[in-house]
PDB file of C-alpha atoms in Angstrom:
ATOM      1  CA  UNK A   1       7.045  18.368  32.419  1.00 46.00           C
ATOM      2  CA  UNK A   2       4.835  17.503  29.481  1.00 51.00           C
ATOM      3  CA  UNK A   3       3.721  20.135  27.063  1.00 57.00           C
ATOM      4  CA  UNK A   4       0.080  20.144  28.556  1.00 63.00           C
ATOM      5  CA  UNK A   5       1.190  20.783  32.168  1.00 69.00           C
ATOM      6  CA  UNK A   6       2.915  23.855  31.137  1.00 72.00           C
ATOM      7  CA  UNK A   7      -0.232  25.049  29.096  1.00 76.00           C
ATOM      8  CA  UNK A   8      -2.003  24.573  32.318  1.00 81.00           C
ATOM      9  CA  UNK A   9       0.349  26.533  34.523  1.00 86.00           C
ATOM     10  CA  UNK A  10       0.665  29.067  32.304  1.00 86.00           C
ATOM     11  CA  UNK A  11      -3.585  29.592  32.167  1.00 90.00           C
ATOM     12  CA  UNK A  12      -2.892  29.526  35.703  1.00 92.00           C
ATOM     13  CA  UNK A  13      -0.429  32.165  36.279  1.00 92.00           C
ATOM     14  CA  UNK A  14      -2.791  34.393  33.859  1.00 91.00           C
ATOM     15  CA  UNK A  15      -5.642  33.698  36.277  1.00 94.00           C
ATOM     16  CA  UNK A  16      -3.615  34.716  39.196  1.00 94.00           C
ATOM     17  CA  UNK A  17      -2.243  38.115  37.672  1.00 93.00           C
ATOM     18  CA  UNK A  18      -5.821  39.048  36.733  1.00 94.00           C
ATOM     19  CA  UNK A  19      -6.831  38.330  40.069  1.00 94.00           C
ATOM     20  CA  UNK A  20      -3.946  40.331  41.717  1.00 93.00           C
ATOM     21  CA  UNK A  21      -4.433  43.506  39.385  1.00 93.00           C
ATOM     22  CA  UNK A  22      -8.312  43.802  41.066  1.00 94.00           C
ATOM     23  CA  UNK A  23      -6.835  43.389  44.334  1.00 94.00           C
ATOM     24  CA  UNK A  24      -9.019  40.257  45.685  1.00 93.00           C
ATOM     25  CA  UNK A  25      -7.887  37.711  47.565  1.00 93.00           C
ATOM     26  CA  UNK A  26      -8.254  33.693  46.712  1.00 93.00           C
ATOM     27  CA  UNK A  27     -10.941  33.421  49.404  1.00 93.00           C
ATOM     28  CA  UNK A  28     -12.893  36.630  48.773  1.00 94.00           C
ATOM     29  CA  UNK A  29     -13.035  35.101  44.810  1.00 94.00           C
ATOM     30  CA  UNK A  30     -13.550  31.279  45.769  1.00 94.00           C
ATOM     31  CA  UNK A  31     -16.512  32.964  48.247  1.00 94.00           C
ATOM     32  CA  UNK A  32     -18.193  35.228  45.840  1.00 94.00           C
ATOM     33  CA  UNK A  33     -18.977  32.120  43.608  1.00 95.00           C
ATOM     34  CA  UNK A  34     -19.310  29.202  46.245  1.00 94.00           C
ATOM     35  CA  UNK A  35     -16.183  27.760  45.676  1.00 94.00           C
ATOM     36  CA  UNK A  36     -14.172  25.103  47.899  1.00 92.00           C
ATOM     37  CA  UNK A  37     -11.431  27.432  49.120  1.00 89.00           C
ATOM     38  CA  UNK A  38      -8.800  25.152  47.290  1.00 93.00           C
ATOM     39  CA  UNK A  39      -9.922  25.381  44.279  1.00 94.00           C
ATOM     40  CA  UNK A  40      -8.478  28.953  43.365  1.00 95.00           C
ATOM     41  CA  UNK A  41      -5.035  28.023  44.611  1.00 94.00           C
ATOM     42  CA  UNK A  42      -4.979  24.523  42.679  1.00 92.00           C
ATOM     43  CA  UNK A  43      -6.354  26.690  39.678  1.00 93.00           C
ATOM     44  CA  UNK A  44      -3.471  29.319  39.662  1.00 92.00           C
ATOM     45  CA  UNK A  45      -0.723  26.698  40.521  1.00 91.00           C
ATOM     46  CA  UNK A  46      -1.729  24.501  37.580  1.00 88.00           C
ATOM     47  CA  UNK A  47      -3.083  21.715  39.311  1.00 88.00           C
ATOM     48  CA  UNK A  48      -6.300  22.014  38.225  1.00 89.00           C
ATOM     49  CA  UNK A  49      -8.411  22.995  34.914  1.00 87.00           C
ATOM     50  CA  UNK A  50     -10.966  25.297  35.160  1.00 90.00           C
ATOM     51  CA  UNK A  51     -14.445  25.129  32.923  1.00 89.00           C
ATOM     52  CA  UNK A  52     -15.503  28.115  30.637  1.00 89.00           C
ATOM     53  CA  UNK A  53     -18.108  29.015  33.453  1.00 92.00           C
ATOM     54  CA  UNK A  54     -15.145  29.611  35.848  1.00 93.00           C
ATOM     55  CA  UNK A  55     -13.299  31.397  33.515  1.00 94.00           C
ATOM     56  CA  UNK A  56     -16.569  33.893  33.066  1.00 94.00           C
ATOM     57  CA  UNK A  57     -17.138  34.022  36.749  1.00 95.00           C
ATOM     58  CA  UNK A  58     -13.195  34.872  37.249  1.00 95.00           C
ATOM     59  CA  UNK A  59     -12.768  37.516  34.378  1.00 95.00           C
ATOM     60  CA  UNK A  60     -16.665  39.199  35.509  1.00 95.00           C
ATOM     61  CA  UNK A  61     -15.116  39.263  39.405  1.00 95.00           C
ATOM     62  CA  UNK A  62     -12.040  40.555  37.795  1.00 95.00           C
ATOM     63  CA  UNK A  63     -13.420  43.520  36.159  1.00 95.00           C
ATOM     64  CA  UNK A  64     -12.290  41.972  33.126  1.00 94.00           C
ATOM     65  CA  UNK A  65     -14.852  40.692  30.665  1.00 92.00           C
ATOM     66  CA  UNK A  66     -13.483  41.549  27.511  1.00 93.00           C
ATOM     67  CA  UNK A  67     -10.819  38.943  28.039  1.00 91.00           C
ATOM     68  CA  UNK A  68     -12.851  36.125  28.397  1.00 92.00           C
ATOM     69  CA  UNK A  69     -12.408  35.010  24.664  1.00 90.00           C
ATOM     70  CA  UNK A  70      -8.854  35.047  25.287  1.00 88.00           C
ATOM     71  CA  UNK A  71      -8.617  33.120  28.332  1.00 89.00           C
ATOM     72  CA  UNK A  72     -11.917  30.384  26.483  1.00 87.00           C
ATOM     73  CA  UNK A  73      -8.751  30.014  23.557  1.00 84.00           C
ATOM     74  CA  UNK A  74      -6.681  29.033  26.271  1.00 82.00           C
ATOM     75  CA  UNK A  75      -8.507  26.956  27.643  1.00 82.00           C
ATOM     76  CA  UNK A  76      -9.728  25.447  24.190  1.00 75.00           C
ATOM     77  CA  UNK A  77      -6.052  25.221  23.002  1.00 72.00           C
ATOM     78  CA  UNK A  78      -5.231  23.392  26.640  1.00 68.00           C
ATOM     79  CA  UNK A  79      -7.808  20.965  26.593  1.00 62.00           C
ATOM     80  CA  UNK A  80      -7.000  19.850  22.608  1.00 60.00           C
ATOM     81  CA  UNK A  81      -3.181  20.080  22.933  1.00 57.00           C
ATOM     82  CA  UNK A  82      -2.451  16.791  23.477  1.00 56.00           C
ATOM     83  CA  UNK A  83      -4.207  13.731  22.144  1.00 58.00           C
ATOM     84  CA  UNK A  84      -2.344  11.057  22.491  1.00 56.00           C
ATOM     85  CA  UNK A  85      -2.773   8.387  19.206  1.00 54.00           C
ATOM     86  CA  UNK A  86      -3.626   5.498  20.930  1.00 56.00           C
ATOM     87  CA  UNK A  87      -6.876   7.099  22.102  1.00 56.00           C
ATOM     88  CA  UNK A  88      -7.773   8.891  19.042  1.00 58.00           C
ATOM     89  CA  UNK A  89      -7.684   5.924  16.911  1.00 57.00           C
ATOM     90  CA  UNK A  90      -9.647   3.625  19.943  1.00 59.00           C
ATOM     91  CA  UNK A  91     -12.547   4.504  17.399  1.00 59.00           C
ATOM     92  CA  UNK A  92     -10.858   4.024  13.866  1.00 68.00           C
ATOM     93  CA  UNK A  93      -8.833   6.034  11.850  1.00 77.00           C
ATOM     94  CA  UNK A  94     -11.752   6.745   9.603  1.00 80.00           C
ATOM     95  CA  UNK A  95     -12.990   8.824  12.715  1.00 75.00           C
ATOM     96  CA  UNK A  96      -9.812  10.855  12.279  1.00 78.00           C
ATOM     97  CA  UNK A  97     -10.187  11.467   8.499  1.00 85.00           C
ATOM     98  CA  UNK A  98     -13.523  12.488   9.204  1.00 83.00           C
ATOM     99  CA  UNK A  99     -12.884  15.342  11.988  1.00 80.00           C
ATOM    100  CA  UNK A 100     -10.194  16.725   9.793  1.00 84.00           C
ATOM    101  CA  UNK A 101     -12.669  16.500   7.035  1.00 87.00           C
ATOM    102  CA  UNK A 102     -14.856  18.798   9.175  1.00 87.00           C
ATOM    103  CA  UNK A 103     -12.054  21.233   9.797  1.00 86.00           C
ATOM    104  CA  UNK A 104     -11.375  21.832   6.325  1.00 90.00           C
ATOM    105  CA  UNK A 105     -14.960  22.168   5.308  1.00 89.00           C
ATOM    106  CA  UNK A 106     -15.294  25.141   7.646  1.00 89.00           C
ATOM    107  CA  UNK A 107     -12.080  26.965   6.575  1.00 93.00           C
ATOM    108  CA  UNK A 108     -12.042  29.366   3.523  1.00 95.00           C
ATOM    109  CA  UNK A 109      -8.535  29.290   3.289  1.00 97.00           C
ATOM    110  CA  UNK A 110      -6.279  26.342   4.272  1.00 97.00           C
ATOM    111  CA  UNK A 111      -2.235  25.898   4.396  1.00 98.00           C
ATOM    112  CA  UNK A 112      -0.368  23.216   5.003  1.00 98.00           C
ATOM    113  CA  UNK A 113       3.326  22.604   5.385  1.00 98.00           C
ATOM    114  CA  UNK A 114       4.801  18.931   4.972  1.00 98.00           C
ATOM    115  CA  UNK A 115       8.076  17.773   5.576  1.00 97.00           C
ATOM    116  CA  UNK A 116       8.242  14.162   4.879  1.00 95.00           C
ATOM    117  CA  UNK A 117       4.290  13.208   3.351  1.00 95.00           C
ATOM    118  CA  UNK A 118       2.652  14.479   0.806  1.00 97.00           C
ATOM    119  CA  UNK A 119      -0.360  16.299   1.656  1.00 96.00           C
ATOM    120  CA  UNK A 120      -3.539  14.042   2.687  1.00 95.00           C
ATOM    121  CA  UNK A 121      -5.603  16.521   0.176  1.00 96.00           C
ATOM    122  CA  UNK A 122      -3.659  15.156  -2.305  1.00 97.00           C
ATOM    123  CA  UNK A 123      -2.656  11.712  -1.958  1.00 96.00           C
ATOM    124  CA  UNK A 124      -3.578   8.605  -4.255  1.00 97.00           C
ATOM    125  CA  UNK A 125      -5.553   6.145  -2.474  1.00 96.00           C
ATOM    126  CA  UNK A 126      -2.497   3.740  -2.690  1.00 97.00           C
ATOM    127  CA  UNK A 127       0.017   6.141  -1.123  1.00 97.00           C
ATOM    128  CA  UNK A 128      -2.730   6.820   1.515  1.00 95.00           C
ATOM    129  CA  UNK A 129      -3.148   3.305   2.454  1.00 94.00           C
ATOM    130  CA  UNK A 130       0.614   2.609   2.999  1.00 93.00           C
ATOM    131  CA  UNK A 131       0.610   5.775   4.918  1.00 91.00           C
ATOM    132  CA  UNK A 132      -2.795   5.122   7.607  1.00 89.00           C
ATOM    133  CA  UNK A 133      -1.285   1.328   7.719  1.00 88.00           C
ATOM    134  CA  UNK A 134       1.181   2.816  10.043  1.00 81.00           C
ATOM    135  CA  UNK A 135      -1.354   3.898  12.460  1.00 72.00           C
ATOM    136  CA  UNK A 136      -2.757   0.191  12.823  1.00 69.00           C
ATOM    137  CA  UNK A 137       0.659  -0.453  15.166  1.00 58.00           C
ATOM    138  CA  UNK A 138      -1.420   2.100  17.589  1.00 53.00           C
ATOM    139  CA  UNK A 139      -3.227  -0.332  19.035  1.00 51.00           C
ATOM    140  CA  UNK A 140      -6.552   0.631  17.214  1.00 54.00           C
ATOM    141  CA  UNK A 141      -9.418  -0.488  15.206  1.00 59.00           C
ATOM    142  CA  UNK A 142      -8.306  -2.140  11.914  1.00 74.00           C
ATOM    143  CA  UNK A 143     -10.024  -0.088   9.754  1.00 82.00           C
ATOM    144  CA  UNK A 144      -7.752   0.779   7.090  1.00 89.00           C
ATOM    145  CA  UNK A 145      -9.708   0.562   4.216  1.00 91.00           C
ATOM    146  CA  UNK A 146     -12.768   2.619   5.437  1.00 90.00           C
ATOM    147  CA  UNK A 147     -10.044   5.258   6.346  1.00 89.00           C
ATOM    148  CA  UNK A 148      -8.354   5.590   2.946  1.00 93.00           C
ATOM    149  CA  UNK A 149     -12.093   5.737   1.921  1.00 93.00           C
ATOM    150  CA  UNK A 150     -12.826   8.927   3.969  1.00 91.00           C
ATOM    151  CA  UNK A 151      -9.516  10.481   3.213  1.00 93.00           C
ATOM    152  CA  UNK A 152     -10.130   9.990  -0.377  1.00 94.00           C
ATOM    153  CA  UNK A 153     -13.095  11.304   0.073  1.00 94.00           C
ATOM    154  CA  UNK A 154     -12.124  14.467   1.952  1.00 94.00           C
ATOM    155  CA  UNK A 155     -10.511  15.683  -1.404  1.00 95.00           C
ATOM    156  CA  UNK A 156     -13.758  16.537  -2.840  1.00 94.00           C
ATOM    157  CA  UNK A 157     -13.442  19.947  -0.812  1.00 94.00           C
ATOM    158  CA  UNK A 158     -10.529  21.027  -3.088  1.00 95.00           C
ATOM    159  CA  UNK A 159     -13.390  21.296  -6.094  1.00 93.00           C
ATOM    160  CA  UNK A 160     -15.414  23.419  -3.583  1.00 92.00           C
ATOM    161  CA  UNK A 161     -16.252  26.908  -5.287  1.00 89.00           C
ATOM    162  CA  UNK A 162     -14.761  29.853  -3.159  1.00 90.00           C
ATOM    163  CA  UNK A 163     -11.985  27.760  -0.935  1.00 93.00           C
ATOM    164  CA  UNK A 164      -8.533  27.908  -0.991  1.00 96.00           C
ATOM    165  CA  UNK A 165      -5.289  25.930  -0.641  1.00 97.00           C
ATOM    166  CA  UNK A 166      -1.804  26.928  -0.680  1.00 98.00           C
ATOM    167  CA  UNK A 167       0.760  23.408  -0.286  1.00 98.00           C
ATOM    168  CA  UNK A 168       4.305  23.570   0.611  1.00 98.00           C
ATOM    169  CA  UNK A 169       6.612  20.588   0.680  1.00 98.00           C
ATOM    170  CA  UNK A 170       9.916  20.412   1.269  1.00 98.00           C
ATOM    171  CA  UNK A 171      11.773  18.216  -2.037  1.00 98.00           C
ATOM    172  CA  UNK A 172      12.294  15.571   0.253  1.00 97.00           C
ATOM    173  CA  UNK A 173       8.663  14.539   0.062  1.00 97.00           C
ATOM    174  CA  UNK A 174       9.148  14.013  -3.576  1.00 97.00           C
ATOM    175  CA  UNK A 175      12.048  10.981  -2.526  1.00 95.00           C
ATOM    176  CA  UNK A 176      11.287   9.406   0.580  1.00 95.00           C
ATOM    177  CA  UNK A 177      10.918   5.978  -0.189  1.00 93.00           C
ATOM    178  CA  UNK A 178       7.936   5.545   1.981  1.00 94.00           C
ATOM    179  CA  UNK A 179       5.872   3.207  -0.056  1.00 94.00           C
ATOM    180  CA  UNK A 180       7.386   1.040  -3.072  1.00 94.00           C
ATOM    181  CA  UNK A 181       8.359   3.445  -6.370  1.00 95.00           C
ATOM    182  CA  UNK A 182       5.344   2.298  -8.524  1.00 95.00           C
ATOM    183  CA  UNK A 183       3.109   3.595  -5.838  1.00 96.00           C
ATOM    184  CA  UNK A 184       5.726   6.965  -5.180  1.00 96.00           C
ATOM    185  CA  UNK A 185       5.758   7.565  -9.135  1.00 96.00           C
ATOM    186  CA  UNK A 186       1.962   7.476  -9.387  1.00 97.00           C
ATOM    187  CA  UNK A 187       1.817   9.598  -6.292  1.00 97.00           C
ATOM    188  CA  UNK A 188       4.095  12.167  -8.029  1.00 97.00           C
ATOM    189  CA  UNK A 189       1.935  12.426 -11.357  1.00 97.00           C
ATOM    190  CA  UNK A 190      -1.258  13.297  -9.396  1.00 97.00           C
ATOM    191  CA  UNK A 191       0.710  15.916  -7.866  1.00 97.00           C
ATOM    192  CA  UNK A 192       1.719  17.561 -10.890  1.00 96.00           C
ATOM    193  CA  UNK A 193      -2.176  17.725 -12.066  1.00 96.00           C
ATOM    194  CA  UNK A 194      -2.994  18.826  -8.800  1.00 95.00           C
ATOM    195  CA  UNK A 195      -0.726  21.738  -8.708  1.00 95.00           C
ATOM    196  CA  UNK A 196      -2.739  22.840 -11.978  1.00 95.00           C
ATOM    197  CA  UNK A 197      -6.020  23.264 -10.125  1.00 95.00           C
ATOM    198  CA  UNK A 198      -7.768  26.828  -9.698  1.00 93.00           C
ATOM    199  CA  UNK A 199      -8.330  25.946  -5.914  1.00 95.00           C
ATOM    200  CA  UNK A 200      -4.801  25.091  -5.047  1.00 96.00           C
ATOM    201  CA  UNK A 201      -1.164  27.110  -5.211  1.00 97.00           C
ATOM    202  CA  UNK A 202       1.315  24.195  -4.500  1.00 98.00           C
ATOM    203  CA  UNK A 203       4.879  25.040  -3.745  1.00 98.00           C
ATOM    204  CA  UNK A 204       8.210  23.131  -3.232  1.00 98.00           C
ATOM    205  CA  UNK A 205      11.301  23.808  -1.315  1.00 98.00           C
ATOM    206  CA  UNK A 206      14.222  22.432  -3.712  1.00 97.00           C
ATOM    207  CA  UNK A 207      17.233  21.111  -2.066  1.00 96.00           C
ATOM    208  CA  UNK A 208      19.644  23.785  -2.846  1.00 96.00           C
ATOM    209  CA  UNK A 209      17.549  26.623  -1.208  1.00 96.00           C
ATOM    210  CA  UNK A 210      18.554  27.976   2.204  1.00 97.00           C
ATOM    211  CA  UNK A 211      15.374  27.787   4.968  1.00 97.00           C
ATOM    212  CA  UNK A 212      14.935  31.228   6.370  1.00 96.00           C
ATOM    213  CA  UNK A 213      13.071  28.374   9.312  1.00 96.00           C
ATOM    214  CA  UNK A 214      13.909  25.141  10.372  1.00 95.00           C
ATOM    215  CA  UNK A 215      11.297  22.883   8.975  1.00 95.00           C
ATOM    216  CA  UNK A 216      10.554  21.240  12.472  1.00 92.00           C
ATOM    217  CA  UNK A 217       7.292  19.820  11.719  1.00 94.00           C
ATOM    218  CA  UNK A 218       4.616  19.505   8.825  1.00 96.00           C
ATOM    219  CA  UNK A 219       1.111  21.586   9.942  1.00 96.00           C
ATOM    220  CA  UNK A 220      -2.108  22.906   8.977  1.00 96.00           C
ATOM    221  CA  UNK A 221      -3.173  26.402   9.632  1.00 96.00           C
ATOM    222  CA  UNK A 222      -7.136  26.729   8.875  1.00 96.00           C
ATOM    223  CA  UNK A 223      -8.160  30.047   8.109  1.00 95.00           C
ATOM    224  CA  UNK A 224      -6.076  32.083  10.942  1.00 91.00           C
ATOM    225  CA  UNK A 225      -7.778  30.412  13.749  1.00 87.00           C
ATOM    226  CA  UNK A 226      -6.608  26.587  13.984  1.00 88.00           C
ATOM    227  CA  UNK A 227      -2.980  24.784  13.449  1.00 91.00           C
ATOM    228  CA  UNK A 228      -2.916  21.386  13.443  1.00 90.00           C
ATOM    229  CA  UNK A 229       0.050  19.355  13.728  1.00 89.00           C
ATOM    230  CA  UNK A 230       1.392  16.060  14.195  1.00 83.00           C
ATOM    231  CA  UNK A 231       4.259  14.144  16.397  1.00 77.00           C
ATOM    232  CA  UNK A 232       5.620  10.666  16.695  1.00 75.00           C
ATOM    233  CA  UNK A 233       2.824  10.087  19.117  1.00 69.00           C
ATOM    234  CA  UNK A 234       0.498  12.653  19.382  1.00 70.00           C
ATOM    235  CA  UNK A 235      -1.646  15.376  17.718  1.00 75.00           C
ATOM    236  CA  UNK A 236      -1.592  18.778  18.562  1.00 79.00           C
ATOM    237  CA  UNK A 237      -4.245  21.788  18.222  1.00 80.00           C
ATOM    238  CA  UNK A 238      -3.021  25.300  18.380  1.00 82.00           C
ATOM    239  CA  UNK A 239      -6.055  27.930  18.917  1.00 80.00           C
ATOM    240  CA  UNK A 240      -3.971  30.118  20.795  1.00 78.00           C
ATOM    241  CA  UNK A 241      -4.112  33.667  18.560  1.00 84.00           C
ATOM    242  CA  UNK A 242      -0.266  34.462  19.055  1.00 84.00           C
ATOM    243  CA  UNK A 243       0.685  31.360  18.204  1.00 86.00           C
ATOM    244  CA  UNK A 244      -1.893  30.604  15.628  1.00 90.00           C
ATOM    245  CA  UNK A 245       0.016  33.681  14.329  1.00 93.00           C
ATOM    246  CA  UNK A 246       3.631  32.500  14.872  1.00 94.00           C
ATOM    247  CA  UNK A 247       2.602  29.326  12.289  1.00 96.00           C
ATOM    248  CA  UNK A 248       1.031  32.064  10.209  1.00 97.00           C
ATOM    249  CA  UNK A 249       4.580  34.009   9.865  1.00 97.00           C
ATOM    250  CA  UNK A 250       6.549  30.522   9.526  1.00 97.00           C
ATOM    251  CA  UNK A 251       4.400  29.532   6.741  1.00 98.00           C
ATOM    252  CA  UNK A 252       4.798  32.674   4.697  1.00 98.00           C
ATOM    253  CA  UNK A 253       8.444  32.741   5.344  1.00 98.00           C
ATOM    254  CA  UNK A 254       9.054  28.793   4.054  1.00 98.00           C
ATOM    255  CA  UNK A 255       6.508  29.481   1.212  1.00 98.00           C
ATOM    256  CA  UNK A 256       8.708  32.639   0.180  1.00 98.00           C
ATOM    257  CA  UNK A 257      11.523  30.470  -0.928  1.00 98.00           C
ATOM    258  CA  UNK A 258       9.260  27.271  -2.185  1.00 98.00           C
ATOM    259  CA  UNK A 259       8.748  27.279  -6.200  1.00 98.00           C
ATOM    260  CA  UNK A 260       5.613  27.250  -7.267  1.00 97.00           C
ATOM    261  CA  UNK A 261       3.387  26.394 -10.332  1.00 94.00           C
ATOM    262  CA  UNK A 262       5.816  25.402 -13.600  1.00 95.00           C
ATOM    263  CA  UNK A 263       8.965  25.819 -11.378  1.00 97.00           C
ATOM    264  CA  UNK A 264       7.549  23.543  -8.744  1.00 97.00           C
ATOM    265  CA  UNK A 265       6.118  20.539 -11.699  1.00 97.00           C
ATOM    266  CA  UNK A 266      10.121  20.934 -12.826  1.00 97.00           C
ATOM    267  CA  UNK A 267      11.161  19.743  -9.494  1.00 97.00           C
ATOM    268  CA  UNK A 268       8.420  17.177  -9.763  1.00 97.00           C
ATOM    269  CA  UNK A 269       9.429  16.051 -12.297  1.00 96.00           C
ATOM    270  CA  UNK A 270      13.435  15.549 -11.807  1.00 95.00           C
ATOM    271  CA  UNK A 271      12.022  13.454  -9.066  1.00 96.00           C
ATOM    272  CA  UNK A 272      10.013  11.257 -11.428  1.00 94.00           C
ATOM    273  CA  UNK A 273      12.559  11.012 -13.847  1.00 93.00           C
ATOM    274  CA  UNK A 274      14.935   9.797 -11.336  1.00 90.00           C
ATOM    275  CA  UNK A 275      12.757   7.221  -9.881  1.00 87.00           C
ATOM    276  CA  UNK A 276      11.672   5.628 -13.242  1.00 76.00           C
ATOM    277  CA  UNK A 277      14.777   6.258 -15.381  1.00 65.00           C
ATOM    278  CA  UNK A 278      14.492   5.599 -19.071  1.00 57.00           C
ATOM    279  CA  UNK A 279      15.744   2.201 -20.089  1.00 50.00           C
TER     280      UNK A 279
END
């Protein structure tokens, strides 16, 4: 069962308990609102989505108004769970750069956790480009160098008066080889200027620390309303509040034990100095 389906059953069995606890049937409900009598049976068993107008009609039936933003999250959180990559790059990548663009533009405070990139905030155009090449093999729109544009040009938010960044890495971003070393050393000086930046607290996990976490998966929490994250094949969005909060508490935790400003351009800079030894 894919990870969508079981969003949708669970909005469903919420739907259903609700309904239960005011003691109404599926056909007094589905009549009160001139519904097919199907539709509250296909709702509750997860084999069919309702709209933010059904979910308002359902909670108000339900004597339950007040937890109509929570079941809107749900639904919100449902309906962007699962995108797969082949669709959201039918229009470009640049289209990509340019929604996340928007997300961080309306968050005051952003973390992100990376396993294996460095951050898109703060790539070099060069390490970008070898990066969004990737994404080409997705069968969509060739339009690499107007994306590296528009993620270049999302970095102008870190100069932004009043926002906030806090970066985590695990040291293994520092080392995968995933673009040739001239690019990887140049990516790794721009990192240690970056982490110098009023706007930004930049922190990395060295090798010989023990994870109070597993780092499953890079993500990005906006503010303490959003989590984006990435698969193989997909993108995710979390809007969910407990879980929003769960990547809240994993982020602290993996941040706790990350080095930060001198310690962290030291481990920077082991990196560099192993990648372009002295001759």
């Amino acid at each position: 069962m894919s990870t969508y389906q079981k969003a949708r059953e669970a909005l469903g069995l919420r739907l259903r308990e609700l309904r239960r606890e005011a003691r109404l049937t599926g056909a007094q409900l589905a009549a009160a609102h001139g519904w097919h009598r199907t539709k509250i049976p296909k709702v509750e068993a997860g084999r069919q989505t309702p709209s933010v107008a059904d979910l308002e009609a359902w909670a108000a039936s339900c004597g339950v108004p007040t937890l109509l933003p929570e079941l809107v999250a749900a639904l919100h959180s449902l309906e962007g769970h699962y995108v797969e990559y082949r669709r959201m790059f039918r229009a470009g990548m640049a289209s990509q750069q340019r929604t996340f663009a928007e997300y961080e533009a309306e968050a005051d405070f952003v973390r992100n956790f990376e396993t294996c990139f460095v951050p898109g905030l703060l790539q070099t155009a060069e390490y970008a480009r070898h990066r969004l090449a990737e994404a080409i093999t997705y069968d969509g729109a060739d339009d690499l160098t107007e994306a590296v544009a528009a993620r270049m040009g999302r970095q102008q938010v870190l100069y932004t008066p009043g926002r906030r960044f806090h970066f985590v890495i695990t040291e293994s971003v520092l080392r995968l080889r995933l673009c040739p070393p001239e690019v990887l050393a140049a990516q790794l000086e721009k990192l240690a200027v970056a982490s110098t930046m009023r706007t930004i607290r930049f922190g990395v996990i060295p090798f010989e620390v023990v994870y109070p976490v597993a780092p499953v998966h890079g993500f990005h929490v906006f503010d303490d309303r959003h989590v984006a994250a990435e698969t193989i094949t997909a993108s995710l969005a979390v809007t969910q509040p407990a879980e929003v909060g769960t990547y809240l508490r994993t982020f602290a935790r993996l941040a706790e034990v990350a080095v930060h400003g001198r310690q962290a351009r030291e481990v920077i800079e082991r990196a560099l100095d192993e990648l372009t030894p002295a001759e």
